Coordinates of N, CA and C in Angstrom, one line a residue:
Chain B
X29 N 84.2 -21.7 57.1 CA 83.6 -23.0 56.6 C 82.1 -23.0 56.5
X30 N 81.6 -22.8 55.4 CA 80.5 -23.2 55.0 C 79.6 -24.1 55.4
X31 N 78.3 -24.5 56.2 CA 77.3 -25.3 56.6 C 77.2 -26.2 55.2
X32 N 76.7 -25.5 54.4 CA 76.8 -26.1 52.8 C 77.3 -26.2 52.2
X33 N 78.0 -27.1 51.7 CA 79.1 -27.3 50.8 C 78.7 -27.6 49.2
X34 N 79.3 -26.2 48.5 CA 79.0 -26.6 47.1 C 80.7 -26.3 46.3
X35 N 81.0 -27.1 45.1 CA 82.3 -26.7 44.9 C 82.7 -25.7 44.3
X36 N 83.9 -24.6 44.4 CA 84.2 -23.8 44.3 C 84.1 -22.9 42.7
X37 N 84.1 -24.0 41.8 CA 83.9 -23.5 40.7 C 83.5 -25.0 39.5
X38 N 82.6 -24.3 38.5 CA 82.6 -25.2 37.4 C 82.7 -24.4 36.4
X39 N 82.5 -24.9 35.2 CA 82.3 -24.9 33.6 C 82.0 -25.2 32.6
X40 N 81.8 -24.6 31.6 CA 80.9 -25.5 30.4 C 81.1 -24.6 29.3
X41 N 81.0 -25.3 28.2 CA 80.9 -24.5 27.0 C 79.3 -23.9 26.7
X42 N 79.4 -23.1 25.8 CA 77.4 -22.5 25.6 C 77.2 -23.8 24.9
X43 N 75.7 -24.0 25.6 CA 74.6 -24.6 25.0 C 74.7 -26.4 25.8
X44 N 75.6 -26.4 26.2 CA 76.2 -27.5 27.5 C 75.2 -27.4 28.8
X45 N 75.1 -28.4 29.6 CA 74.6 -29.2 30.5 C 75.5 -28.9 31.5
X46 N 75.2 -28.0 32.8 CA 76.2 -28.4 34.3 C 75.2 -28.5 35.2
X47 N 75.9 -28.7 36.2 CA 75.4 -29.0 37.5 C 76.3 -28.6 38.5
X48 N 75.7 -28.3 39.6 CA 76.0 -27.5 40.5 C 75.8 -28.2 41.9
X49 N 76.6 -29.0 42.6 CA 75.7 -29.7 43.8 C 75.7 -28.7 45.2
X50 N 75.1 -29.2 46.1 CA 74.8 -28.6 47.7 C 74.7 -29.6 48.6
X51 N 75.7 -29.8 49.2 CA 75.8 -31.0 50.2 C 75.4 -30.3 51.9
X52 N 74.8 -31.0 52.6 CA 74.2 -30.4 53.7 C 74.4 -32.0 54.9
X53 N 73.9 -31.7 55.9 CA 73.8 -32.6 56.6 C 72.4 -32.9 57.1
X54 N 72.4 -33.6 58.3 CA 70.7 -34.2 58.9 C 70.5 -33.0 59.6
X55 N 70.8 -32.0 59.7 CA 70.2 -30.8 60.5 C 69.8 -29.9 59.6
X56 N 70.2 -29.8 58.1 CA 69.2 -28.8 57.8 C 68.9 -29.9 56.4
X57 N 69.4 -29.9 55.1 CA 68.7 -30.5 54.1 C 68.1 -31.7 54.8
X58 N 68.8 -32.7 55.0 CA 68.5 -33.9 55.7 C 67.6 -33.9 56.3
X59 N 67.3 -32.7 56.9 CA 65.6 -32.7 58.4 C 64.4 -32.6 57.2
X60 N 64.6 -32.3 55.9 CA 63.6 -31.9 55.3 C 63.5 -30.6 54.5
X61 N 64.1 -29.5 55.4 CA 64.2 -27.9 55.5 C 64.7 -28.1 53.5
X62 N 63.8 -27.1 53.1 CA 63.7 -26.6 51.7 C 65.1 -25.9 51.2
X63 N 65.8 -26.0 50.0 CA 67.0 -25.6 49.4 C 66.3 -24.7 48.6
X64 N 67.0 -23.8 48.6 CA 66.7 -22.4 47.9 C 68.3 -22.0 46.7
X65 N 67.8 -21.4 45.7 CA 69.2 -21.9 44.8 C 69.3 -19.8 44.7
X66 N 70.1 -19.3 44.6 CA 70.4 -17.8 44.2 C 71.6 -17.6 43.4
X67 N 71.1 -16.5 42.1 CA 72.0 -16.4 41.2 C 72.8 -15.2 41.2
X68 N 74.3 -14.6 41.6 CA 75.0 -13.3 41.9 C 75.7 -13.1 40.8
X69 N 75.1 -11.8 39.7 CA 75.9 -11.7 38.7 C 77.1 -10.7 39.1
X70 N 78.4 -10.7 38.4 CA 79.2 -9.8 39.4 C 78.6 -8.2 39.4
X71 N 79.2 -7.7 40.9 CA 79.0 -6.6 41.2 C 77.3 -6.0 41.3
X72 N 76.4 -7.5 41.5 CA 75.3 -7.5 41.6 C 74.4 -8.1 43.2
X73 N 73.4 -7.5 43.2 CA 72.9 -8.1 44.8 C 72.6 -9.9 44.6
X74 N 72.5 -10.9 45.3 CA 72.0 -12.0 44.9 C 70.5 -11.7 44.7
X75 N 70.0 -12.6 43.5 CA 68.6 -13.0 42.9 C 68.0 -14.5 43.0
X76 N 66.8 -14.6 43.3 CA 66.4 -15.8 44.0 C 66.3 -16.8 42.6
X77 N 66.3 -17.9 42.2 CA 66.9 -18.8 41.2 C 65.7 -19.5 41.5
X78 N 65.7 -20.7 42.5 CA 65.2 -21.4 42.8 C 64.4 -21.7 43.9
X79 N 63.6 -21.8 44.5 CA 62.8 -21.6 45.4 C 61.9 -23.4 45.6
X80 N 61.9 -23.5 47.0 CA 61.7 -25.1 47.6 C 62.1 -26.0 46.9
X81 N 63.7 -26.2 46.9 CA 63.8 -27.4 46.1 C 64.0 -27.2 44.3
X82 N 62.5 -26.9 43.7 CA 62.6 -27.1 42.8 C 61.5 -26.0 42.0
X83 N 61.4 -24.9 42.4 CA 60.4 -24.0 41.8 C 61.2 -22.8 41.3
X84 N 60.8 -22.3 40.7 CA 61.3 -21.0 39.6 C 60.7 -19.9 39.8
X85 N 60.9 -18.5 40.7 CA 60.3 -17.7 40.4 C 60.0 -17.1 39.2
X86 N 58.5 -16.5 38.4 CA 58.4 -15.8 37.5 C 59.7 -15.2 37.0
X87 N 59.8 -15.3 35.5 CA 60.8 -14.9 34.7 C 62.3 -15.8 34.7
X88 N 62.2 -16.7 35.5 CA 63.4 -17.3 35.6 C 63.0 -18.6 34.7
X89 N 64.0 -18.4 33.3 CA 64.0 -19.4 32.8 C 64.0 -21.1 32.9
X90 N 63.1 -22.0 31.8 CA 63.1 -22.9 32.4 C 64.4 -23.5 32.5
X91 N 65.7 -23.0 31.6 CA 66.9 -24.1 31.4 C 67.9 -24.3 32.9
X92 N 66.1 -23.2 34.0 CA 67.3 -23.7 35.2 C 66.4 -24.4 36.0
X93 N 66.9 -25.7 36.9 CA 66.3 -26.1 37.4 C 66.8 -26.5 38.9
X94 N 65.9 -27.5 39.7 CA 67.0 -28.1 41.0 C 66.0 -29.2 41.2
X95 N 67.0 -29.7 41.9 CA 66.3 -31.1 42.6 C 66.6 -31.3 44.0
X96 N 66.3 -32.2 44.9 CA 66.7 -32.5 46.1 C 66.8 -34.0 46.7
X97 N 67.8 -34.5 47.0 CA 67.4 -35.9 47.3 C 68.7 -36.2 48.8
X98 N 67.8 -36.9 50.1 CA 68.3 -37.0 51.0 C 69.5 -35.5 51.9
X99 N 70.5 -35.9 52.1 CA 71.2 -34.8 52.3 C 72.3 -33.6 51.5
X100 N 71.5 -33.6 50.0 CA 72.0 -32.6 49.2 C 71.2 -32.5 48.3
X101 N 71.7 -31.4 47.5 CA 70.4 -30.9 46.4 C 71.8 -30.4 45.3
X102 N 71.3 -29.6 44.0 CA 71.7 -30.4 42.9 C 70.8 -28.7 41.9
X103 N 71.8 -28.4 41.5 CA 71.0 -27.4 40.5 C 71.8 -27.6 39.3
X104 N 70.8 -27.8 38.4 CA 71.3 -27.8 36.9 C 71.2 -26.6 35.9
X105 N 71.6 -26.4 35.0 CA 71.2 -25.7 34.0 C 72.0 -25.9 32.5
X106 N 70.5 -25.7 31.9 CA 70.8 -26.5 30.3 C 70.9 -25.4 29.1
X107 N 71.6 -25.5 28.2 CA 71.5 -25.0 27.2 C 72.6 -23.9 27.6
X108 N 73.7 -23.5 28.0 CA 74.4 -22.4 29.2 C 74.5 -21.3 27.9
X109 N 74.4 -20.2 28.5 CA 75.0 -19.1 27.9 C 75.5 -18.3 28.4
X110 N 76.2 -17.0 27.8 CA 77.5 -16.0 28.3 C 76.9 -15.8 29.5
X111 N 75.5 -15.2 29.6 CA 75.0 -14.5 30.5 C 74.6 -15.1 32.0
X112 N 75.0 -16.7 31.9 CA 74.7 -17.2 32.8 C 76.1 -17.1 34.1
X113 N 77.0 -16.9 33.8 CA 78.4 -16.9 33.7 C 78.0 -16.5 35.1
X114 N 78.3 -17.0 36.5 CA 77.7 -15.7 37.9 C 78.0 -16.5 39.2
X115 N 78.2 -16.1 40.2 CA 77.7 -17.1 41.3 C 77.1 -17.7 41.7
X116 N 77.0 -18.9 42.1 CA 75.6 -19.4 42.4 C 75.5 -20.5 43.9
X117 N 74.6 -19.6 44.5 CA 74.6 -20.1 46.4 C 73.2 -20.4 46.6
X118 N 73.3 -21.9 47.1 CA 72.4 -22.7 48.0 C 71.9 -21.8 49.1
X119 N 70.8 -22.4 49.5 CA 70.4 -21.9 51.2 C 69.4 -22.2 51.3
X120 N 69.6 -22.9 52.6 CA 68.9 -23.8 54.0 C 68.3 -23.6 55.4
X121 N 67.7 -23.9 55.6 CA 67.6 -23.6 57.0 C 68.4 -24.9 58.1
X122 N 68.9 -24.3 59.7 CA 69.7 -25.0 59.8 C 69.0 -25.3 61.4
X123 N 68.6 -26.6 61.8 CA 68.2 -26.7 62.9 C 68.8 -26.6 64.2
X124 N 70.2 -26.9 64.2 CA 70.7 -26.8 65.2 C 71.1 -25.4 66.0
X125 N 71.7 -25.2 67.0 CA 72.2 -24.3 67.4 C 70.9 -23.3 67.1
X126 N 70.0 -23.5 68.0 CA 68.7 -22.1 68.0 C 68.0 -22.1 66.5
X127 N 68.7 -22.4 65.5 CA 68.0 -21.9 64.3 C 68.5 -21.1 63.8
X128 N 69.4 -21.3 62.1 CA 69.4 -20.1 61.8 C 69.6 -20.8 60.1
X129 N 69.7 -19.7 59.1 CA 69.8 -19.7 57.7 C 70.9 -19.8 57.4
X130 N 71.0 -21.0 56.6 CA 72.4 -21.3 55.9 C 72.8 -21.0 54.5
X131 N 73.8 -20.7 54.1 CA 74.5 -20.5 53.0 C 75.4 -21.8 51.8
X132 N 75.3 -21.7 51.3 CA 76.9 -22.5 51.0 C 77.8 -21.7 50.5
X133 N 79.1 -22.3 50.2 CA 79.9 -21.1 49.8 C 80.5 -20.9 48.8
X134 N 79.1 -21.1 47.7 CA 79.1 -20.5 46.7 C 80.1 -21.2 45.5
X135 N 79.3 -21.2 44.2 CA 80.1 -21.7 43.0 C 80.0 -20.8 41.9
X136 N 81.3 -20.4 41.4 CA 81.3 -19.4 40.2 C 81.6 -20.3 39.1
X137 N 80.4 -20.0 38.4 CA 80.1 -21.1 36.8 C 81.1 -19.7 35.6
X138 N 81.8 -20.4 35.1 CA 82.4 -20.0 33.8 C 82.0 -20.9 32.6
X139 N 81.7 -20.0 31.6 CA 81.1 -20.4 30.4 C 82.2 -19.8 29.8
X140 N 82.9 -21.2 29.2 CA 83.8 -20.9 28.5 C 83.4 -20.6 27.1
Chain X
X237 N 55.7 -3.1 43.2 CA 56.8 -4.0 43.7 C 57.4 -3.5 44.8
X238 N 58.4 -5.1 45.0 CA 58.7 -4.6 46.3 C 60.2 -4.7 46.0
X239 N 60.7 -3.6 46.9 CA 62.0 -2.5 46.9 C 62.5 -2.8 48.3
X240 N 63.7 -2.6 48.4 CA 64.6 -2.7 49.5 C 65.9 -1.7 49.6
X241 N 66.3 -1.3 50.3 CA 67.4 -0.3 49.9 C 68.0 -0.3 51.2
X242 N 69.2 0.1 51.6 CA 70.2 -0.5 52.8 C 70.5 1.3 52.7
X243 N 71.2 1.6 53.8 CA 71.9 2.5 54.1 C 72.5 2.8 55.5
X244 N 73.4 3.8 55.5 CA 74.4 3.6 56.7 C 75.7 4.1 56.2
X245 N 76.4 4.4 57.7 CA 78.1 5.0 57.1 C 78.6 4.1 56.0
X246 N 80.0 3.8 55.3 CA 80.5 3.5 54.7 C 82.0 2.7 55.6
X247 N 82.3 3.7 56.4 CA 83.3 3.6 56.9 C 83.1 3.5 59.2
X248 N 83.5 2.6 59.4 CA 83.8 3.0 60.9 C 84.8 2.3 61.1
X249 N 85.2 2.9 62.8 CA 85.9 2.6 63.4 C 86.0 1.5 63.5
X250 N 87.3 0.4 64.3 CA 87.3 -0.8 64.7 C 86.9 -0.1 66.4
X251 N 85.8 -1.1 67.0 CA 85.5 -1.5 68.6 C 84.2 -0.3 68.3
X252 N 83.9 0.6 67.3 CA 82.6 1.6 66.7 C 81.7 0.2 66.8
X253 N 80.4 0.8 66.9 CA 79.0 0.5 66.8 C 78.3 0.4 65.0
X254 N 77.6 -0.3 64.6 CA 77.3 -0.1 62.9 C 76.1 0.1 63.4
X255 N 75.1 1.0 63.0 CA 74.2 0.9 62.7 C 73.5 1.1 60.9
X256 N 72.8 0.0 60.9 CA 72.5 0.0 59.2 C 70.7 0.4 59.4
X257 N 70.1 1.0 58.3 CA 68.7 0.8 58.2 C 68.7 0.2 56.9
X258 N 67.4 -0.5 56.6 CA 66.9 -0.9 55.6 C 65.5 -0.3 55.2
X259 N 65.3 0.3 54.3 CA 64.3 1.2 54.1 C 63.3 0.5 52.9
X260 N 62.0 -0.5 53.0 CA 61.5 -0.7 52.0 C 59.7 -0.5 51.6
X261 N 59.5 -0.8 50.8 CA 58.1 -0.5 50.0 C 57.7 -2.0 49.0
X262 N 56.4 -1.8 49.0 CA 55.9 -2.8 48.4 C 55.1 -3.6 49.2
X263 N 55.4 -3.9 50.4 CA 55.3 -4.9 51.2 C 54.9 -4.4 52.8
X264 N 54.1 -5.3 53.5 CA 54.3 -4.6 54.9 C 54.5 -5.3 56.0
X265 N 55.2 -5.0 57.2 CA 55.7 -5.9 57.8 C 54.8 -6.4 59.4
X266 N 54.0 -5.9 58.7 CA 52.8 -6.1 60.0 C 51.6 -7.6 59.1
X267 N 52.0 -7.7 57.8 CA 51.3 -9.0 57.3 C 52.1 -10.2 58.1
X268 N 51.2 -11.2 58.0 CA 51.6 -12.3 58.4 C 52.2 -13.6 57.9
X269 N 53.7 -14.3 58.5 CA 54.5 -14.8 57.7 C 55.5 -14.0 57.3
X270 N 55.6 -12.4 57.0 CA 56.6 -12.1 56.6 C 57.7 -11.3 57.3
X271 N 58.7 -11.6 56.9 CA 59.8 -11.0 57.9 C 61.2 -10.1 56.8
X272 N 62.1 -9.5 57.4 CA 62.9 -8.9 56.5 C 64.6 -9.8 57.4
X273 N 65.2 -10.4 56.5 CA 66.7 -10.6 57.0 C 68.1 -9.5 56.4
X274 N 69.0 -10.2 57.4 CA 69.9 -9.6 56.6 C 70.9 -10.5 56.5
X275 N 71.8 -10.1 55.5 CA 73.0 -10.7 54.8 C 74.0 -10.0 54.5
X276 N 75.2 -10.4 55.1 CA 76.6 -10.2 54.5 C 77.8 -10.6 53.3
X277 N 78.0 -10.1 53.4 CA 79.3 -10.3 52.1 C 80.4 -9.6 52.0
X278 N 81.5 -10.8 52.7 CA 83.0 -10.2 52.7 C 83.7 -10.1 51.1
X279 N 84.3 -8.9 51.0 CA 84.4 -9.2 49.3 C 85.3 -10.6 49.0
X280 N 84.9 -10.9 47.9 CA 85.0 -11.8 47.2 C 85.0 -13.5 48.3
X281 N 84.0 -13.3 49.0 CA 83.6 -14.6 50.0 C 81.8 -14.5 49.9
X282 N 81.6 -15.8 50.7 CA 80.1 -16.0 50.4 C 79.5 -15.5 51.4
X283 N 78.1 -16.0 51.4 CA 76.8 -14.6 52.1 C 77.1 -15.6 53.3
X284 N 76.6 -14.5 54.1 CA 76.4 -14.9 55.2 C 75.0 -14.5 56.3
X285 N 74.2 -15.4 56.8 CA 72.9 -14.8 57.2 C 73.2 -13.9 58.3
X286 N 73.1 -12.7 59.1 CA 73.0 -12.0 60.2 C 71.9 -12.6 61.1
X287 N 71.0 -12.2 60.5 CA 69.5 -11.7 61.5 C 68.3 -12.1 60.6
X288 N 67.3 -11.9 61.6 CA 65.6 -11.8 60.7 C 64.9 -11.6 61.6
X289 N 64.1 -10.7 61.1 CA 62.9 -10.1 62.1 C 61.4 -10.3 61.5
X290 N 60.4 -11.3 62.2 CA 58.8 -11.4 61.5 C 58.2 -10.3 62.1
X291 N 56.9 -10.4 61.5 CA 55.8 -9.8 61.2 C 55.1 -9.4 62.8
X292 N 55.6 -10.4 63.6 CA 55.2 -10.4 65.1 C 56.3 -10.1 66.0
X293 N 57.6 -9.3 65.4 CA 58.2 -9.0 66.2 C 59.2 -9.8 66.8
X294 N 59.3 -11.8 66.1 CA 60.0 -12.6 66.6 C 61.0 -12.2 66.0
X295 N 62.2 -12.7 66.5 CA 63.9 -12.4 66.3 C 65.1 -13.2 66.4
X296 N 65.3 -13.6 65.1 CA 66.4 -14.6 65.1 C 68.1 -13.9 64.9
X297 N 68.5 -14.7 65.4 CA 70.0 -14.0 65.1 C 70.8 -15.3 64.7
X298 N 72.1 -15.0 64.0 CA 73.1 -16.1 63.9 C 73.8 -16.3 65.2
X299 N 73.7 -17.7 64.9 CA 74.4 -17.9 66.4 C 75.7 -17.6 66.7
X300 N 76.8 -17.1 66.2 CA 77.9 -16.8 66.1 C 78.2 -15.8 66.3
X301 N 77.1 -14.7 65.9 CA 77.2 -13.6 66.3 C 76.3 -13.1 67.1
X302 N 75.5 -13.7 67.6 CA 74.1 -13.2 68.6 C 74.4 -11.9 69.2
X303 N 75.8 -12.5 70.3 CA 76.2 -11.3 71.5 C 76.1 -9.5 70.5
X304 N 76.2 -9.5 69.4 CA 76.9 -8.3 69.1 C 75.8 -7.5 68.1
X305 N 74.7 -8.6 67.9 CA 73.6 -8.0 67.0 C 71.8 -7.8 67.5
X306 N 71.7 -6.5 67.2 CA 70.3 -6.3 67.5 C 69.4 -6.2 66.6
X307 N 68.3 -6.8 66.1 CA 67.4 -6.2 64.8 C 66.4 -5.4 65.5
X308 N 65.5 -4.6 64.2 CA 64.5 -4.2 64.8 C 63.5 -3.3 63.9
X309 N 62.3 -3.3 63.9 CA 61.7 -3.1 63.0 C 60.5 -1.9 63.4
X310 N 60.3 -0.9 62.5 CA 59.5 0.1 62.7 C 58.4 0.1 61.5
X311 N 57.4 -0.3 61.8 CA 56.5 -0.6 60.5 C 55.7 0.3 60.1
X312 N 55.4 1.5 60.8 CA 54.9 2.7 60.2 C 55.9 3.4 59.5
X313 N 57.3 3.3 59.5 CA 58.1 3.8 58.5 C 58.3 2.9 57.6
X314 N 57.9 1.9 57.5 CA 58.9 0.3 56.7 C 60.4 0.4 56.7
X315 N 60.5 0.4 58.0 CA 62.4 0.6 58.2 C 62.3 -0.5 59.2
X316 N 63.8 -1.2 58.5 CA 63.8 -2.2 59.9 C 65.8 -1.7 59.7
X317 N 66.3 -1.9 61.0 CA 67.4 -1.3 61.8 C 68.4 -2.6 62.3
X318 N 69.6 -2.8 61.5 CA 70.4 -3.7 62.3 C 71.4 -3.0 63.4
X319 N 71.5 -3.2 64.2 CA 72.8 -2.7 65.1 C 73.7 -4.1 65.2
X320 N 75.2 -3.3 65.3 CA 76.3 -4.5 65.6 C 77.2 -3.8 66.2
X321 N 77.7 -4.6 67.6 CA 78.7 -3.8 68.1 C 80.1 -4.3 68.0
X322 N 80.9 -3.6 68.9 CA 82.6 -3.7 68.3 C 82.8 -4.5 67.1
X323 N 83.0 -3.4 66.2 CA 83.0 -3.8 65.0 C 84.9 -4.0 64.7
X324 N 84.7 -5.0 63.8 CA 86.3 -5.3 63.4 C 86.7 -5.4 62.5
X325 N 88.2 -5.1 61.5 CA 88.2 -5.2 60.6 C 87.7 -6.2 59.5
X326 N 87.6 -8.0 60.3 CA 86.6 -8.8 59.2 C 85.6 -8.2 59.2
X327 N 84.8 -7.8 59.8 CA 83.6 -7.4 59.5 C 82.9 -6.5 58.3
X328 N 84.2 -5.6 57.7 CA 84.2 -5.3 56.0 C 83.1 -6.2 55.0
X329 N 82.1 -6.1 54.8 CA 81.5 -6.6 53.5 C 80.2 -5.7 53.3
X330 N 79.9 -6.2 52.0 CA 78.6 -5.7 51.9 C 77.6 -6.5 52.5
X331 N 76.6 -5.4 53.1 CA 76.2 -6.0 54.0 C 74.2 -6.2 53.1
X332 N 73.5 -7.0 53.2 CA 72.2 -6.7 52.1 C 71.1 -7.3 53.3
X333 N 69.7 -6.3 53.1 CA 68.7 -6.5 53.9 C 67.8 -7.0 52.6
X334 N 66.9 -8.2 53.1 CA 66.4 -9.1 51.9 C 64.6 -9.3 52.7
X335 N 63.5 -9.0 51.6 CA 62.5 -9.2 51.9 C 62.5 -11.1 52.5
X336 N 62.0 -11.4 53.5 CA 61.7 -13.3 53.9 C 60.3 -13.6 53.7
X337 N 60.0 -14.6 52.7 CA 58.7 -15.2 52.5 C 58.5 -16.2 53.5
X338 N 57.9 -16.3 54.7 CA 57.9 -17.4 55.5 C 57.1 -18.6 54.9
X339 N 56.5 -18.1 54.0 CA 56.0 -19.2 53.5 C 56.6 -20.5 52.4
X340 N 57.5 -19.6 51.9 CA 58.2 -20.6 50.9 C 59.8 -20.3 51.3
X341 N 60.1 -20.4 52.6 CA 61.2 -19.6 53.7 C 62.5 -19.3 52.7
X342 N 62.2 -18.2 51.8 CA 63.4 -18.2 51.6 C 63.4 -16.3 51.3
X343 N 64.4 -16.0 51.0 CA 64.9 -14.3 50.8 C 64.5 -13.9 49.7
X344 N 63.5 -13.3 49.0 CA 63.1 -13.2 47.5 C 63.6 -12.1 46.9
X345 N 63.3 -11.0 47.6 CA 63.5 -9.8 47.5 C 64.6 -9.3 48.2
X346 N 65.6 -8.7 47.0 CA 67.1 -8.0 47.9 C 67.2 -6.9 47.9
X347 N 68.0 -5.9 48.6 CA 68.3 -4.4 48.6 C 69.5 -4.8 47.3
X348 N 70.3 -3.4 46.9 CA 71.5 -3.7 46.4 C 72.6 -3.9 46.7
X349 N 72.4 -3.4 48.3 CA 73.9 -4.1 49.5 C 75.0 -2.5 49.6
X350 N 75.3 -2.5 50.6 CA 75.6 -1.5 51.4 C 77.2 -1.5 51.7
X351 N 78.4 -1.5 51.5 CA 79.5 -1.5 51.5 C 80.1 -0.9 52.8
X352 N 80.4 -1.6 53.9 CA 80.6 -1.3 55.4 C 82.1 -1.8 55.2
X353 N 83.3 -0.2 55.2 CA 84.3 -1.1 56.0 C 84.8 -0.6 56.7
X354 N 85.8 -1.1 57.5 CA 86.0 -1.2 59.5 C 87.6 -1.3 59.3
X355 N 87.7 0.5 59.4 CA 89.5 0.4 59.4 C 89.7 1.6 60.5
X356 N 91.0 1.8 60.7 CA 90.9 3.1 61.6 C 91.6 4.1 60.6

């Protein structure tokens, strides 16, 4: 069981609007602690997506974005295409228990 | 740029020892703020954080698995070293050592992940 809860799968047709949520609690999104979004294409290492919340590492298209509000965060992405098709995992930092990095467990987007 | 690369057996024993290295460039681990983690991955399940080691030598571990994991870093090679002991069959995933930005705390930079599995 996952610290983060995101749901197991979505879908969209190309050129379609989804969203992607990350539910957390008061110990890690809730304290504040930054959501990080990562995109796993199959049989690939994860790639950083989104960075604090809402920033885009260089080359990462604008049609993807995130937001954050209270204890969950929320990644969208517009315009979908084939290539988007991949896993895609939240991650938090987790206050309790010493400190450590959280996951969620992960949502595989199908572009239908 | 910066590179990451994992290596290590493929295969061990159950109640065997794993040692992994992570071998990278680009980056160095004597700057400040930065640290290298690692991450697992049972096939077809989600990541999971192990460890992380900063720039100063501090050391975090998952708390789940504390008892069984050691990190450790050599910065004149840019190798940093996970150990895990009695290894068990869940333990099977790919396993990925990821560059840590302390500043924007998140894993930017990934190896391509290392395929550990634990049968007899």
């Amino acid at each position: 069981q996952s610290v983060l809860t995101q749901p197991p799968s979505v879908s969209g047709a190309p050129g379609q609007r989804v969203t992607i949520s990350c539910t957390g609690s008061s110990s890690n999104i809730g304290a504040g602690y930054d959501v990080h979004w990562y995109q796993q294409l199959p049989g690939t290492a994860p790639k950083l997506l989104i960075y604090g919340n809402s920033n885009r590492p260089s080359g990462v298209p604008d049609r993807f974005s995130g937001s954050k509000s209270g204890t969950s965060a929320s990644l969208a992405i517009s315009g979908l295409q084939a290539e988007d098709e991949a896993d895609y995992y939240c991650q938090s930092y987790d206050s309790s228990l010493s400190g450590s990095w959280v996951f969620g467990g992960g949502t595989k987007l199908t572009v239908l | 740029q910066i590179t990451l690369k994992e290596s290590g057996p493929t295969l061990v024993k159950p109640t065997q020892t794993l040692t992994l290295t992570c071998t990278f460039s680009g980056f160095s681990l004597s700057t400040s703020g930065v640290g290298v983690g690692w991450i697992r991955q049972p096939p077809g399940k989600a990541l999971e954080w192990l460890a992380l080691i900063y720039w100063d030598d501090d050391k975090r571990y998952s708390p789940s698995l504390k008892s069984r994991l050691t990190i450790t870093k050599d910065t004149s090679k840019n190798q940093v070293v996970l150990t895990m002991t009695n290894m068990d069959p869940v333990d099977t995933a790919t396993y990925y050592c990821a560059h840590y930005s302390g500043y924007t705390p998140n894993f930017d930079y990934w190896g391509q992940g290392t395929l550990v599995t634990v049968s007899s």
